CSV table of C-alpha atoms and ligand atoms in Angstrom, one decimal:
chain,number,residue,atom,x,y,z
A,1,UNK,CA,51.8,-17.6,-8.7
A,2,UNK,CA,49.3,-19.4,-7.3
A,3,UNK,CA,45.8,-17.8,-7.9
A,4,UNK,CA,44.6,-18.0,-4.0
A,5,UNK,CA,47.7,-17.1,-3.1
A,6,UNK,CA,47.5,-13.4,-5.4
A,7,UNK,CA,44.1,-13.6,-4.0
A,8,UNK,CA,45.4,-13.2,-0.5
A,9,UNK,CA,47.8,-10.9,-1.7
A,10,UNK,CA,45.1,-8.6,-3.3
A,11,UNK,CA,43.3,-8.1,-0.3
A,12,UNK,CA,46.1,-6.4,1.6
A,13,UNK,CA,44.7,-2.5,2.7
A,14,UNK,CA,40.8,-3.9,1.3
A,15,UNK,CA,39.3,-6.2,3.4
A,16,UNK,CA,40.2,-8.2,6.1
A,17,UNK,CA,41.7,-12.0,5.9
A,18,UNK,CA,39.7,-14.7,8.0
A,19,UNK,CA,41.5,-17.9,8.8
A,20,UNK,CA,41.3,-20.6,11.3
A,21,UNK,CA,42.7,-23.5,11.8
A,22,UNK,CA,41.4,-27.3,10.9
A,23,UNK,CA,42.7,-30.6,11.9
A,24,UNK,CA,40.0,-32.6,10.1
A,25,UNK,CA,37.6,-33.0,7.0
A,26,UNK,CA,34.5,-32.2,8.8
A,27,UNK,CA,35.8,-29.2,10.4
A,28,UNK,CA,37.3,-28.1,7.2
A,29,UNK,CA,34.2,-28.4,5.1
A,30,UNK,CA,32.1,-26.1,7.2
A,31,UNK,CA,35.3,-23.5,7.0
A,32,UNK,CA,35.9,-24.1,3.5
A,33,UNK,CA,32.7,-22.1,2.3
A,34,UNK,CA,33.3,-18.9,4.6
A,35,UNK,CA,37.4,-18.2,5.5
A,36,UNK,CA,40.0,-17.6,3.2
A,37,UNK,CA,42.8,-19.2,4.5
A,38,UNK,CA,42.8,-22.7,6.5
A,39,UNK,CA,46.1,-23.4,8.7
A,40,UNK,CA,47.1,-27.2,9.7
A,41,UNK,CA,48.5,-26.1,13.1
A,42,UNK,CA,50.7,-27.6,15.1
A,43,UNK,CA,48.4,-26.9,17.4
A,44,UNK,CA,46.7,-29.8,17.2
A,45,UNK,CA,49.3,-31.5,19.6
A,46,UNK,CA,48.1,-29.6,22.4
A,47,UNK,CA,44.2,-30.1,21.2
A,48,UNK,CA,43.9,-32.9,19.5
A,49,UNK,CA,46.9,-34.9,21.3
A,50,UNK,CA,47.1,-33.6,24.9
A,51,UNK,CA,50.9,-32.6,24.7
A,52,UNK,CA,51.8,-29.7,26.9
A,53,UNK,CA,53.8,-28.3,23.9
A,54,UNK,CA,54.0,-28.3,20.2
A,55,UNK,CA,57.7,-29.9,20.1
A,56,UNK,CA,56.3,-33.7,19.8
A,57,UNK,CA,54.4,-33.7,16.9
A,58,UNK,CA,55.6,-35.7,13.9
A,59,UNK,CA,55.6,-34.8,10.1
A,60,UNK,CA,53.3,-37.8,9.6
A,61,UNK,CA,50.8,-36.4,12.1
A,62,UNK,CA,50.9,-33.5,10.2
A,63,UNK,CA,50.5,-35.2,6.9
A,64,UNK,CA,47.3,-37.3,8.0
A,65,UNK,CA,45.6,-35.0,9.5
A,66,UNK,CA,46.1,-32.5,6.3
A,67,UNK,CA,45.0,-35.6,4.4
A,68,UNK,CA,41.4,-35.2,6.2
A,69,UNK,CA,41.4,-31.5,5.6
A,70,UNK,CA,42.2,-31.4,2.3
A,71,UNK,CA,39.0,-33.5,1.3
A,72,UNK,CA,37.1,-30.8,3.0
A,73,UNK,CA,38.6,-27.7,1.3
A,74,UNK,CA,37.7,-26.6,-2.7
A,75,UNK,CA,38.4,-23.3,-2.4
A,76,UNK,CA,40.2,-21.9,0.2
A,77,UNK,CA,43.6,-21.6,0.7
A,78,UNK,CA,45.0,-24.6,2.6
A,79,UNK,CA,48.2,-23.7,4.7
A,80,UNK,CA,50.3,-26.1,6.3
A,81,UNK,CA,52.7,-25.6,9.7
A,82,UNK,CA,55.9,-27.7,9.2
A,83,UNK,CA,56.3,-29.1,13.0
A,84,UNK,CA,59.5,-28.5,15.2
A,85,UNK,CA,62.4,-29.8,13.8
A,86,UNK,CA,61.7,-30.7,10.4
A,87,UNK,CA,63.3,-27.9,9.0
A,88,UNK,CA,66.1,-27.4,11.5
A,89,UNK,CA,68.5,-26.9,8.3
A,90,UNK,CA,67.9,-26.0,4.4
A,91,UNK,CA,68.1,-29.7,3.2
A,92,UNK,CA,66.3,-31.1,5.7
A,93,UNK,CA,63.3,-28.1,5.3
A,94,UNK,CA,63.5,-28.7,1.3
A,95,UNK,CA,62.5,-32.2,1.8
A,96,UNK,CA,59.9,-32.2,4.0
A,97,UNK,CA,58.5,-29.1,2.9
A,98,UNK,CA,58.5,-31.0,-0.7
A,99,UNK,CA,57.0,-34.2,1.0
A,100,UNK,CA,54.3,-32.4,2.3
A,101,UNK,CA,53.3,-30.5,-0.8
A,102,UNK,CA,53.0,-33.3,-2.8
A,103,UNK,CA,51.6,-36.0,-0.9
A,104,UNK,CA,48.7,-33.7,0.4
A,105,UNK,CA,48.2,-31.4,-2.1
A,106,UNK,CA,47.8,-28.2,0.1
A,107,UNK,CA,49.1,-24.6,-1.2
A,108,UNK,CA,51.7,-23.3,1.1
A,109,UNK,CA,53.6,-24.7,4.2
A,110,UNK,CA,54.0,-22.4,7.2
A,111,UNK,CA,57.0,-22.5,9.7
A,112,UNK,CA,58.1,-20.1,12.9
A,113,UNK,CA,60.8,-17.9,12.7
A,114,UNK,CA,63.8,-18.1,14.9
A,115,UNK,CA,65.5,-15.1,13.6
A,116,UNK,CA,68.0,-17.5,11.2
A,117,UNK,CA,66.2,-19.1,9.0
A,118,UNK,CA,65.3,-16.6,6.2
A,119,UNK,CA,67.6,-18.7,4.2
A,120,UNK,CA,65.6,-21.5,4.4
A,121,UNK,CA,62.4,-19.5,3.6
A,122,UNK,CA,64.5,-18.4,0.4
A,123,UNK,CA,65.4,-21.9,-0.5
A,124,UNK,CA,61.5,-23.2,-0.1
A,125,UNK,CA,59.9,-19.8,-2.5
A,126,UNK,CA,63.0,-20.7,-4.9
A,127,UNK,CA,61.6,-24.3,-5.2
A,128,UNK,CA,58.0,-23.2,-5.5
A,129,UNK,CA,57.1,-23.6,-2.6
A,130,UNK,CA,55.1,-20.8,-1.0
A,131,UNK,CA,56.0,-19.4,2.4
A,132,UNK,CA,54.0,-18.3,5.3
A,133,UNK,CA,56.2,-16.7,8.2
A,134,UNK,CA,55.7,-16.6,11.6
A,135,UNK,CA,56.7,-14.3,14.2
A,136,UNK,CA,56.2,-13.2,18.2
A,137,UNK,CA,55.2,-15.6,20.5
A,138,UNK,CA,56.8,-18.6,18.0
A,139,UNK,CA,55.6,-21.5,20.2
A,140,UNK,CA,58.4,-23.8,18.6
A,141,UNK,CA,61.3,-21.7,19.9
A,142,UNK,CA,60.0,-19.9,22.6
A,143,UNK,CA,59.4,-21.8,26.6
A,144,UNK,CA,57.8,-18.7,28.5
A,145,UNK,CA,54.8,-16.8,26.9
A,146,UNK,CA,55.2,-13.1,26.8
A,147,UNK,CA,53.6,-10.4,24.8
A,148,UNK,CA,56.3,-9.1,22.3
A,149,UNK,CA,56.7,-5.9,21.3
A,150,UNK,CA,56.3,-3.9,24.6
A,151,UNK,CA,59.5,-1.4,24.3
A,152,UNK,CA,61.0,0.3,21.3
A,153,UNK,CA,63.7,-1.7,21.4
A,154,UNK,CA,61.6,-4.7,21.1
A,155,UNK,CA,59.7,-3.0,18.0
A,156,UNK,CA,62.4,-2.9,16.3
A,157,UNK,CA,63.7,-6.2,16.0
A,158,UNK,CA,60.5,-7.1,15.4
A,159,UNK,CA,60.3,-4.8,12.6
A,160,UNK,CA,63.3,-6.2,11.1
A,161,UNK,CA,62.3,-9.8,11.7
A,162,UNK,CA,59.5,-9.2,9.5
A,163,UNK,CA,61.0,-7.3,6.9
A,164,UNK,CA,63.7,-9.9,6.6
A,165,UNK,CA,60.9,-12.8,6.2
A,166,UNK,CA,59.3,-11.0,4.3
A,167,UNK,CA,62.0,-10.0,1.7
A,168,UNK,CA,62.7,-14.1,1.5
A,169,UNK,CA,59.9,-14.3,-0.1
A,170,UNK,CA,57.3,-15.3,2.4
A,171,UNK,CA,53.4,-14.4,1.2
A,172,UNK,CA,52.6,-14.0,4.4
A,173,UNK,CA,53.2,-13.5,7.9
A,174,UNK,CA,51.5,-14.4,11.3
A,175,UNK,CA,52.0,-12.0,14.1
A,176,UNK,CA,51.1,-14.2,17.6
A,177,UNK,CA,51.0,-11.9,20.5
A,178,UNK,CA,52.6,-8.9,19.6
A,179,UNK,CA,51.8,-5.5,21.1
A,180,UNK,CA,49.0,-3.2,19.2
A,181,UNK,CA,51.8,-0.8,18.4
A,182,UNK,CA,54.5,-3.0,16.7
A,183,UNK,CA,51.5,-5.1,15.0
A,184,UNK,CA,50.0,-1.8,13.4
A,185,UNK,CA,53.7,-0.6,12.7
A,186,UNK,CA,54.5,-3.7,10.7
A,187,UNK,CA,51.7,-3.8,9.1
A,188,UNK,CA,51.9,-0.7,7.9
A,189,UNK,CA,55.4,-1.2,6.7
A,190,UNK,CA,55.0,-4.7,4.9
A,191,UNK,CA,53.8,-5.3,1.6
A,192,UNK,CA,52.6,-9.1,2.9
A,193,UNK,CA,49.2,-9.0,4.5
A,194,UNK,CA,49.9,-9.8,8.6
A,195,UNK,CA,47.8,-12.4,9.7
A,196,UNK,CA,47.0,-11.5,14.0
A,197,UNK,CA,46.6,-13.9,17.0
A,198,UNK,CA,46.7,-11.9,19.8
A,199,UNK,CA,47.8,-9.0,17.8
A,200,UNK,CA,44.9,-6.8,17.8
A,201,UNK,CA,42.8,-5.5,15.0
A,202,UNK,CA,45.5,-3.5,12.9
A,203,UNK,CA,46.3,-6.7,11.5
A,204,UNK,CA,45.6,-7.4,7.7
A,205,UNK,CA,43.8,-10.6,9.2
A,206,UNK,CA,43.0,-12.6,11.6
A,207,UNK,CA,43.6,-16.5,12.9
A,208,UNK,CA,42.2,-18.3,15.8
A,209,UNK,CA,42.2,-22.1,16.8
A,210,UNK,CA,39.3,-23.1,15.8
A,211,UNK,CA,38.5,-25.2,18.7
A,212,UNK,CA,39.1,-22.7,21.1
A,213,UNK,CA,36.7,-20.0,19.3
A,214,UNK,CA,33.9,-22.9,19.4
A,215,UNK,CA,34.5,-23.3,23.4
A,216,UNK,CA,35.6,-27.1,23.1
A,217,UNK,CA,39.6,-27.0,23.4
A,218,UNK,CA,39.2,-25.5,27.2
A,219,UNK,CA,41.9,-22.7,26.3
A,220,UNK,CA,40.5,-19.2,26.5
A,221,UNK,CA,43.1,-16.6,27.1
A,222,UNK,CA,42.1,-13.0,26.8
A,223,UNK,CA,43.0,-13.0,23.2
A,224,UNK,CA,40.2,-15.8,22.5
A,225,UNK,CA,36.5,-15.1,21.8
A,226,UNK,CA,34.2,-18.3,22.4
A,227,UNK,CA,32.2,-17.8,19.1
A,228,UNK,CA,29.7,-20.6,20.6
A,229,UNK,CA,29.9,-23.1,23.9
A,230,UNK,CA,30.1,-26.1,22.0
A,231,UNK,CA,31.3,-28.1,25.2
A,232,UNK,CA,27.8,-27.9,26.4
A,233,UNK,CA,26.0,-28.5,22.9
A,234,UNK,CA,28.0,-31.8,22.9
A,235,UNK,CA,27.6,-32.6,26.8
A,236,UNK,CA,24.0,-32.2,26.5
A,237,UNK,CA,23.5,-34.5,23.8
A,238,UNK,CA,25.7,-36.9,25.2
A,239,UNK,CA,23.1,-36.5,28.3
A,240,UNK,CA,20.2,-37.1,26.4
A,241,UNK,CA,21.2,-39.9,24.0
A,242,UNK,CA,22.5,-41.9,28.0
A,243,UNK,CA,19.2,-41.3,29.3
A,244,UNK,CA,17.4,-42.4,26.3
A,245,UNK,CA,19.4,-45.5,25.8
A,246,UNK,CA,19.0,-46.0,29.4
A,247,UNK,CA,15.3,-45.5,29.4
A,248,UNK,CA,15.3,-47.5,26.6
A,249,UNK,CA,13.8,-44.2,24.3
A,250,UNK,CA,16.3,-45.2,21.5
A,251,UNK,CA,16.6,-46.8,19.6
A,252,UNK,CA,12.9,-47.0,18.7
A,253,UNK,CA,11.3,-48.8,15.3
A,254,UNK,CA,12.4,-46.1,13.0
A,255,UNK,CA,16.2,-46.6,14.1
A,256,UNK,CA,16.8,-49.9,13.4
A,257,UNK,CA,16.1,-52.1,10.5
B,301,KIV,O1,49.4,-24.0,15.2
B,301,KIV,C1,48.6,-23.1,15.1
B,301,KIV,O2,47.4,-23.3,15.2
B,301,KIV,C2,49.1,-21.8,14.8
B,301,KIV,C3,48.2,-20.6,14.9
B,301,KIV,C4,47.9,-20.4,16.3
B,301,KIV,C5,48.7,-19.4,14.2
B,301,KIV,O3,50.3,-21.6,14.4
């Protein structure tokens, strides 16, 4: 097994997971000497890309942007999300999954659940390929948000949804807005660490996008903390640097040649 991957593992019931996301080398650089896992999310199609869902985003804009990361990251353990549709059947997922492996050299692939495809999951750990899962709020398969988990009922096929990914192998499994009560229940009853968005602090870990936690993505629901305002640390130097150039304050001697 991969030794970050048993790393992971090991720190299930020890100390907490911290992962966030990273569409880019520079990003990934600063993360790369203080999380322990960093996720290539989809995500980026809503904050890189501007799309009002996840569904567009191609395997190649995957692939590039985990190119970038990848130059940033020596230690941590670099996840990948396999975007809507490319693993619609076992085949298809082996492929791609494979494609992404080896042309970006990152450790594990993650991809949503939609309840079927623990087969798939199977297939991928059988070929070497190490699983994250994904369930709750899977923005993939899902068109409404709602916080899962609310009624018993729910729990429970919740329960079984990760117990199910999780005896396919998975290493790992995100829980995205899932109620305090079925997020502490499953982690208690999975031997995977659970990785919460959302999904309050009885999770093994915790995820967040990393441009929303720095206050620059403009998406704040209640489950986000703005770690810093980085919107205004940019918009003021953006200021300054106009006014300078404007004022003709730079460039002086000493930036030009
Ligand atoms: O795409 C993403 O960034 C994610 C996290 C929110 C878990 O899947």
């Amino acid at each position: 097994m991969n030794k970050k991957i048993k790393k992971i593992l090991s720190k299930k019931n020890k100390s907490k997971i911290v992962c966030l996301t990273a569409y880019s080398k520079s990003i990934a650089k600063i993360l790369d000497k203080h999380v322990d896992i960093i996720l290539v999310g989809d995500s980026m199609a809503n904050v890189l890309y501007g799309h009002k869902n996840t569904h567009k985003l191609t395997l190649d804009n995957i692939i590039q942007h985990t190119l970038s990361v990848k130059m940033g990251v020596k230690k941590t353990l670099l996840v990948v999300d396999m975007p809507k549709g490319s693993y619609s059947n076992t085949k298809f997922a082996l492929k791609n999954a494979q494609k992404v492996m080896s042309t970006t050299g990152c450790d594990a692939i993650k991809l949503e659940s939609n309840k079927k495809n623990f087969v798939i999951i199977k297939k991928l750990i059988k070929k070497k390929i190490p699983v994250m899962g994904h369930i709750g709020f899977t923005p993939q398969f899902k068109k409404k948000f709602k916080v899962e988990g609310q009624t018993k009922r729910e729990i429970t096929k919740l329960l079984k949804e990760a117990k199910l990914i999780e005896k396919a192998g998975a290493f790992s499994i995100v829980l995205e807005c899932l109620s305090a009560d079925s997020a502490n229940l499953i982690t208690k009853k999975l031997s995977i660490p659970t990785i919460g968005i959302g999904s309050s602090k009885y999770c093994d870990g915790q995820i967040l996008v990393t441009d929303d936690m720095l206050g620059i993505s403009g998406f704040y629901p209640k489950f986000v903390k703005k770690f810093a305002n980085l919107n205004r640390v940019i918009e003021n130097a953006v200021k300054k640097y106009t006014r300078e150039v404007k004022l003709r304050k730079f460039p002086i001697a000493k930036n030009f040649f």
